[in-house]
Amino acid sequence: MKLRKASAAAAAALVLALTATACGGGDKDSDSDTGSGSGSGGGDKIKIGIKYDQPGLGLKEPDGSFSGFDVDVATYVAKELGYDADQIEWVETKSADRENALARGDVKLIAATYSINDERKEKVDFAGPYLLAHQDLLVKSDSDITKATDLNGKKLCSVTGSTSAQNVKAEIAPKAQLREYGGYSECIAGLQSGAVDAVTTDDSILAGFAAQDKYKGQFKLAGLKLSNENYGIGIKKGDTATADKVNKALEKMVADKAWQKAVDDNFGPAEYKNEPAPQIGNIVK
């Protein structure tokens, strides 16, 4: 009789232990599937792809911290998804590897000056856009370059392999002297020294460089709007649930003025004349 009672008690304890384990495992899997963290410094992490070398947008600082508009937007979105700032793992994501990084699952989101276009939409889903940028020129503050055709006979810089400078030379200023450097920081240094007369890429990227303390007051944006670049947050193809949540977070960021604050904080010193916050799903061609 005593043996029977002991066996029944052991069996009941085993059932309770298995039930608790199953419940705990179910909760963790649910967080993973929905992309929502536990918040308040819990154990879950979210990996977000950014650039490490674009001041004002995505920059890894010497102390290991991260700054920039893309970082601020991604941090806000992550919080709305349930992740505290210390639960974000920032992953350097080069432009050429963005689609593969999402497909492999290396990152959950990508906020890295990622322009939405039809070709990319075949491979990934996008939330946003969260910023409308334009191809522009950065010149010295006292430069007489006010329009793209003024580049004829001038030295125009962009990074090796970029289509932006090549498009200007082919379509607008065929007599421009194209200089291709390894990175935009080299182009900016060349502009400062007088080795080049203008630098071209997205105005947001140019504004980020111009806003650095060491360059304040030296440069200006020409404000030419040579193209429309709709920045979106990249998400793995087919993950519509996450895309919907990110879109809601972006709408909230605009509504509570945090979006404009991020623009002012990161681009303000360059006197960047940003477009108003774009409406979700409104892609400007």
Short mmCIF file of C-alpha atoms in Angstrom, two decimals:
data_model
loop_
_atom_site.label_atom_id
_atom_site.label_comp_id
_atom_site.label_asym_id
_atom_site.label_seq_id
_atom_site.Cartn_x
_atom_site.Cartn_y
_atom_site.Cartn_z
CA MET A 1 0.00 0.00 0.00
CA LYS A 2 2.84 2.39 0.91
CA LEU A 3 4.64 1.45 -2.31
CA ARG A 4 1.52 2.20 -4.35
CA LYS A 5 1.15 5.66 -2.75
CA ALA A 6 4.82 6.47 -3.36
CA SER A 7 4.54 5.46 -7.03
CA ALA A 8 1.45 7.62 -7.51
CA ALA A 9 3.20 10.62 -5.97
CA ALA A 10 6.24 10.14 -8.18
CA ALA A 11 4.07 9.88 -11.26
CA ALA A 12 2.22 13.07 -10.38
CA ALA A 13 5.50 14.93 -9.85
CA LEU A 14 6.74 13.72 -13.23
CA VAL A 15 3.59 14.93 -14.98
CA LEU A 16 3.93 18.39 -13.36
CA ALA A 17 7.58 18.64 -14.37
CA LEU A 18 6.85 17.70 -17.98
CA THR A 19 3.96 20.17 -18.13
CA ALA A 20 6.10 23.04 -16.83
CA THR A 21 8.88 22.20 -19.30
CA ALA A 22 6.45 22.13 -22.20
CA CYS A 23 4.93 25.47 -21.23
CA GLY A 24 8.32 27.11 -20.87
CA GLY A 25 9.47 25.76 -24.23
CA GLY A 26 6.28 26.91 -25.90
CA ASP A 27 6.71 30.47 -24.70
CA LYS A 28 10.28 30.68 -25.96
CA ASP A 29 9.40 29.30 -29.37
CA SER A 30 6.51 31.75 -29.60
CA ASP A 31 8.86 34.69 -29.03
CA SER A 32 11.22 33.37 -31.69
CA ASP A 33 8.49 32.85 -34.27
CA THR A 34 6.86 36.23 -33.83
CA GLY A 35 10.13 38.15 -33.54
CA SER A 36 9.08 39.70 -30.22
CA GLY A 37 11.61 39.87 -27.40
CA SER A 38 10.95 39.53 -23.72
CA GLY A 39 11.89 43.17 -23.08
CA SER A 40 13.46 44.66 -19.95
CA GLY A 41 16.82 43.05 -20.59
CA GLY A 42 15.54 39.50 -21.13
CA GLY A 43 17.58 36.79 -22.81
CA ASP A 44 16.27 37.10 -26.37
CA LYS A 45 18.20 39.03 -29.00
CA ILE A 46 17.36 40.53 -32.36
CA LYS A 47 20.00 40.85 -35.08
CA ILE A 48 19.76 43.97 -37.25
CA GLY A 49 21.92 44.69 -40.27
CA ILE A 50 23.36 48.19 -40.64
CA LYS A 51 26.29 49.96 -42.25
CA TYR A 52 29.33 50.50 -40.05
CA ASP A 53 30.98 53.25 -42.12
CA GLN A 54 28.34 55.89 -42.89
CA PRO A 55 28.39 58.84 -40.47
CA GLY A 56 24.90 60.14 -39.73
CA LEU A 57 23.31 56.88 -40.85
CA GLY A 58 25.12 53.81 -39.59
CA LEU A 59 28.50 54.21 -37.92
CA LYS A 60 30.48 52.09 -35.50
CA GLU A 61 32.13 54.52 -33.11
CA PRO A 62 35.67 54.04 -31.75
CA ASP A 63 34.23 52.97 -28.37
CA GLY A 64 32.19 50.21 -30.04
CA SER A 65 28.83 51.97 -29.85
CA PHE A 66 26.68 52.73 -32.88
CA SER A 67 25.15 55.97 -34.12
CA GLY A 68 23.14 57.35 -37.02
CA PHE A 69 19.65 57.80 -38.37
CA ASP A 70 19.31 54.17 -39.48
CA VAL A 71 20.46 53.08 -36.02
CA ASP A 72 17.91 55.35 -34.33
CA VAL A 73 15.09 54.11 -36.56
CA ALA A 74 16.04 50.47 -36.04
CA THR A 75 16.33 50.95 -32.27
CA TYR A 76 12.85 52.48 -32.13
CA VAL A 77 11.40 49.67 -34.26
CA ALA A 78 13.09 47.01 -32.14
CA LYS A 79 11.60 48.52 -28.99
CA GLU A 80 8.13 48.36 -30.53
CA LEU A 81 8.79 44.69 -31.33
CA GLY A 82 9.64 44.05 -27.68
CA TYR A 83 13.42 44.41 -27.57
CA ASP A 84 15.41 46.73 -25.35
CA ALA A 85 18.46 48.50 -26.77
CA ASP A 86 20.82 46.03 -25.07
CA GLN A 87 19.03 43.15 -26.78
CA ILE A 88 19.98 44.38 -30.26
CA GLU A 89 22.94 42.75 -31.96
CA TRP A 90 24.17 45.06 -34.73
CA VAL A 91 25.54 43.20 -37.73
CA GLU A 92 27.62 44.89 -40.42
CA THR A 93 25.81 44.31 -43.70
CA LYS A 94 27.52 45.31 -46.93
CA SER A 95 25.31 46.49 -49.78
CA ALA A 96 26.12 43.49 -51.98
CA ASP A 97 25.19 41.01 -49.23
CA ARG A 98 21.91 42.43 -47.95
CA GLU A 99 19.56 40.04 -49.75
CA ASN A 100 21.68 37.00 -48.86
CA ALA A 101 21.94 38.04 -45.20
CA LEU A 102 18.15 38.03 -44.91
CA ALA A 103 17.73 34.79 -46.84
CA ARG A 104 20.33 33.03 -44.66
CA GLY A 105 18.72 34.32 -41.49
CA ASP A 106 21.88 36.16 -40.43
CA VAL A 107 19.70 39.13 -39.50
CA LYS A 108 16.01 39.74 -38.80
CA LEU A 109 15.92 43.28 -40.20
CA ILE A 110 18.16 45.46 -42.35
CA ALA A 111 18.23 49.26 -42.01
CA ALA A 112 21.16 50.27 -44.17
CA THR A 113 20.28 52.97 -46.74
CA TYR A 114 18.37 50.16 -48.45
CA SER A 115 16.49 51.70 -51.39
CA ILE A 116 13.27 49.93 -52.35
CA ASN A 117 13.08 48.90 -56.00
CA ASP A 118 11.28 46.27 -58.06
CA GLU A 119 14.35 44.05 -58.50
CA ARG A 120 15.01 43.85 -54.77
CA LYS A 121 11.32 43.29 -53.97
CA GLU A 122 11.54 40.01 -55.86
CA LYS A 123 14.04 38.77 -53.26
CA VAL A 124 13.05 40.47 -49.99
CA ASP A 125 10.09 42.21 -48.39
CA PHE A 126 10.26 45.82 -47.27
CA ALA A 127 8.64 47.85 -44.54
CA GLY A 128 8.41 51.58 -45.07
CA PRO A 129 9.69 53.65 -46.69
CA TYR A 130 11.01 55.58 -43.70
CA LEU A 131 13.06 58.18 -45.60
CA LEU A 132 12.93 59.69 -49.08
CA ALA A 133 16.45 60.62 -50.13
CA HIS A 134 17.78 61.95 -53.44
CA GLN A 135 21.02 61.72 -55.33
CA ASP A 136 22.76 65.05 -54.87
CA LEU A 137 26.12 66.83 -54.92
CA LEU A 138 28.24 67.88 -51.96
CA VAL A 139 30.49 70.86 -52.68
CA LYS A 140 32.54 73.36 -50.69
CA SER A 141 30.59 76.10 -48.98
CA ASP A 142 32.00 78.74 -51.35
CA SER A 143 31.59 76.64 -54.51
CA ASP A 144 29.94 78.13 -57.60
CA ILE A 145 28.51 74.72 -58.59
CA THR A 146 24.74 75.13 -58.37
CA LYS A 147 23.50 72.68 -61.01
CA ALA A 148 24.67 69.38 -62.45
CA THR A 149 25.78 70.87 -65.78
CA ASP A 150 28.27 73.01 -63.84
CA LEU A 151 30.26 69.82 -63.38
CA ASN A 152 31.53 69.95 -66.98
CA GLY A 153 35.29 70.37 -66.70
CA LYS A 154 35.17 69.72 -62.93
CA LYS A 155 36.42 66.73 -60.96
CA LEU A 156 33.51 64.61 -59.69
CA CYS A 157 34.08 61.91 -57.08
CA SER A 158 32.17 58.80 -56.10
CA VAL A 159 33.10 55.32 -54.91
CA THR A 160 34.41 52.65 -57.27
CA GLY A 161 31.54 50.78 -58.90
CA SER A 162 28.91 53.36 -58.03
CA THR A 163 26.43 54.17 -60.78
CA SER A 164 25.55 57.62 -59.44
CA ALA A 165 28.60 59.47 -60.76
CA GLN A 166 28.57 57.52 -64.00
CA ASN A 167 24.95 58.51 -64.59
CA VAL A 168 25.78 62.18 -64.08
CA LYS A 169 28.67 61.97 -66.53
CA ALA A 170 26.70 60.02 -69.12
CA GLU A 171 23.43 61.96 -68.98
CA ILE A 172 24.10 65.44 -67.62
CA ALA A 173 27.75 66.52 -67.63
CA PRO A 174 29.70 64.50 -70.22
CA LYS A 175 32.81 66.63 -69.72
CA ALA A 176 33.00 65.98 -65.99
CA GLN A 177 36.26 64.38 -64.88
CA LEU A 178 35.23 61.29 -62.95
CA ARG A 179 37.32 60.24 -59.96
CA GLU A 180 36.52 56.92 -58.29
CA TYR A 181 37.85 56.28 -54.77
CA GLY A 182 37.57 53.31 -52.47
CA GLY A 183 35.08 54.93 -50.09
CA TYR A 184 33.08 58.08 -49.53
CA SER A 185 35.36 59.15 -46.69
CA GLU A 186 38.16 59.37 -49.25
CA CYS A 187 35.97 61.44 -51.55
CA ILE A 188 35.12 63.82 -48.72
CA ALA A 189 38.78 64.18 -47.80
CA GLY A 190 39.51 64.90 -51.47
CA LEU A 191 36.79 67.57 -51.49
CA GLN A 192 38.30 69.16 -48.41
CA SER A 193 41.80 69.24 -49.91
CA GLY A 194 40.65 70.46 -53.32
CA ALA A 195 41.59 67.25 -55.14
CA VAL A 196 37.96 67.01 -56.32
CA ASP A 197 35.27 69.64 -56.83
CA ALA A 198 32.16 67.67 -55.91
CA VAL A 199 31.05 64.34 -54.45
CA THR A 200 27.85 62.59 -55.50
CA THR A 201 25.65 59.97 -53.85
CA ASP A 202 22.43 60.05 -51.79
CA ASP A 203 21.91 63.40 -50.05
CA SER A 204 21.38 61.64 -46.72
CA ILE A 205 24.80 60.01 -46.95
CA LEU A 206 26.45 63.28 -47.96
CA ALA A 207 24.69 65.13 -45.14
CA GLY A 208 25.91 62.56 -42.64
CA PHE A 209 29.52 63.13 -43.61
CA ALA A 210 29.12 66.92 -43.73
CA ALA A 211 27.61 66.90 -40.23
CA GLN A 212 30.79 65.50 -38.67
CA ASP A 213 32.50 67.91 -36.30
CA LYS A 214 35.66 68.04 -38.37
CA TYR A 215 33.73 69.18 -41.46
CA LYS A 216 31.11 71.51 -39.98
CA GLY A 217 30.65 74.63 -42.07
CA GLN A 218 32.99 73.50 -44.85
CA PHE A 219 30.50 71.91 -47.24
CA LYS A 220 26.97 72.36 -48.56
CA LEU A 221 24.45 70.24 -50.44
CA ALA A 222 23.52 71.51 -53.89
CA GLY A 223 19.92 70.32 -53.42
CA LEU A 224 19.52 68.97 -56.97
CA LYS A 225 17.32 65.89 -56.34
CA LEU A 226 18.82 63.90 -59.23
CA SER A 227 16.96 60.72 -58.22
CA ASN A 228 14.47 59.39 -55.67
CA GLU A 229 15.72 56.85 -53.13
CA ASN A 230 13.02 55.32 -50.92
CA TYR A 231 14.77 53.79 -47.90
CA GLY A 232 13.01 50.74 -46.51
CA ILE A 233 13.67 48.16 -43.81
CA GLY A 234 14.52 44.83 -45.40
CA ILE A 235 12.77 41.71 -44.10
CA LYS A 236 13.02 38.08 -45.19
CA LYS A 237 10.77 37.33 -48.15
CA GLY A 238 7.34 36.12 -47.03
CA ASP A 239 7.58 37.37 -43.43
CA THR A 240 4.53 39.58 -43.72
CA ALA A 241 3.79 39.43 -39.98
CA THR A 242 7.07 41.14 -39.15
CA ALA A 243 6.63 43.62 -42.01
CA ASP A 244 3.22 44.64 -40.63
CA LYS A 245 4.64 45.17 -37.14
CA VAL A 246 7.57 47.22 -38.44
CA ASN A 247 5.24 49.41 -40.51
CA LYS A 248 3.13 50.13 -37.42
CA ALA A 249 6.28 51.00 -35.48
CA LEU A 250 7.40 53.41 -38.20
CA GLU A 251 4.00 55.11 -38.22
CA LYS A 252 4.18 55.51 -34.44
CA MET A 253 7.73 56.92 -34.67
CA VAL A 254 6.50 59.65 -37.02
CA ALA A 255 3.40 60.38 -34.94
CA ASP A 256 5.27 60.89 -31.67
CA LYS A 257 7.91 63.15 -33.31
CA ALA A 258 10.77 60.72 -32.67
CA TRP A 259 11.36 60.45 -36.43
CA GLN A 260 11.93 64.19 -36.85
CA LYS A 261 14.16 64.27 -33.79
CA ALA A 262 16.32 61.53 -35.32
CA VAL A 263 16.58 63.55 -38.55
CA ASP A 264 17.56 66.71 -36.68
CA ASP A 265 20.06 64.93 -34.42
CA ASN A 266 21.89 63.18 -37.25
CA PHE A 267 21.66 65.57 -40.21
CA GLY A 268 20.97 68.96 -38.65
CA PRO A 269 24.56 70.30 -38.66
CA ALA A 270 24.66 69.86 -42.46
CA GLU A 271 21.45 71.89 -42.90
CA TYR A 272 19.89 68.89 -44.64
CA LYS A 273 16.54 69.86 -46.12
CA ASN A 274 14.81 66.53 -45.65
CA GLU A 275 11.58 65.49 -47.26
CA PRO A 276 8.61 65.01 -44.91
CA ALA A 277 8.27 61.52 -43.47
CA PRO A 278 6.93 59.33 -46.29
CA GLN A 279 3.67 57.42 -45.98
CA ILE A 280 4.01 53.69 -45.57
CA GLY A 281 3.86 51.97 -48.95
CA ASN A 282 4.14 55.22 -50.93
CA ILE A 283 7.12 54.66 -53.24
CA VAL A 284 8.12 57.84 -55.09
CA LYS A 285 9.43 56.98 -58.54
#
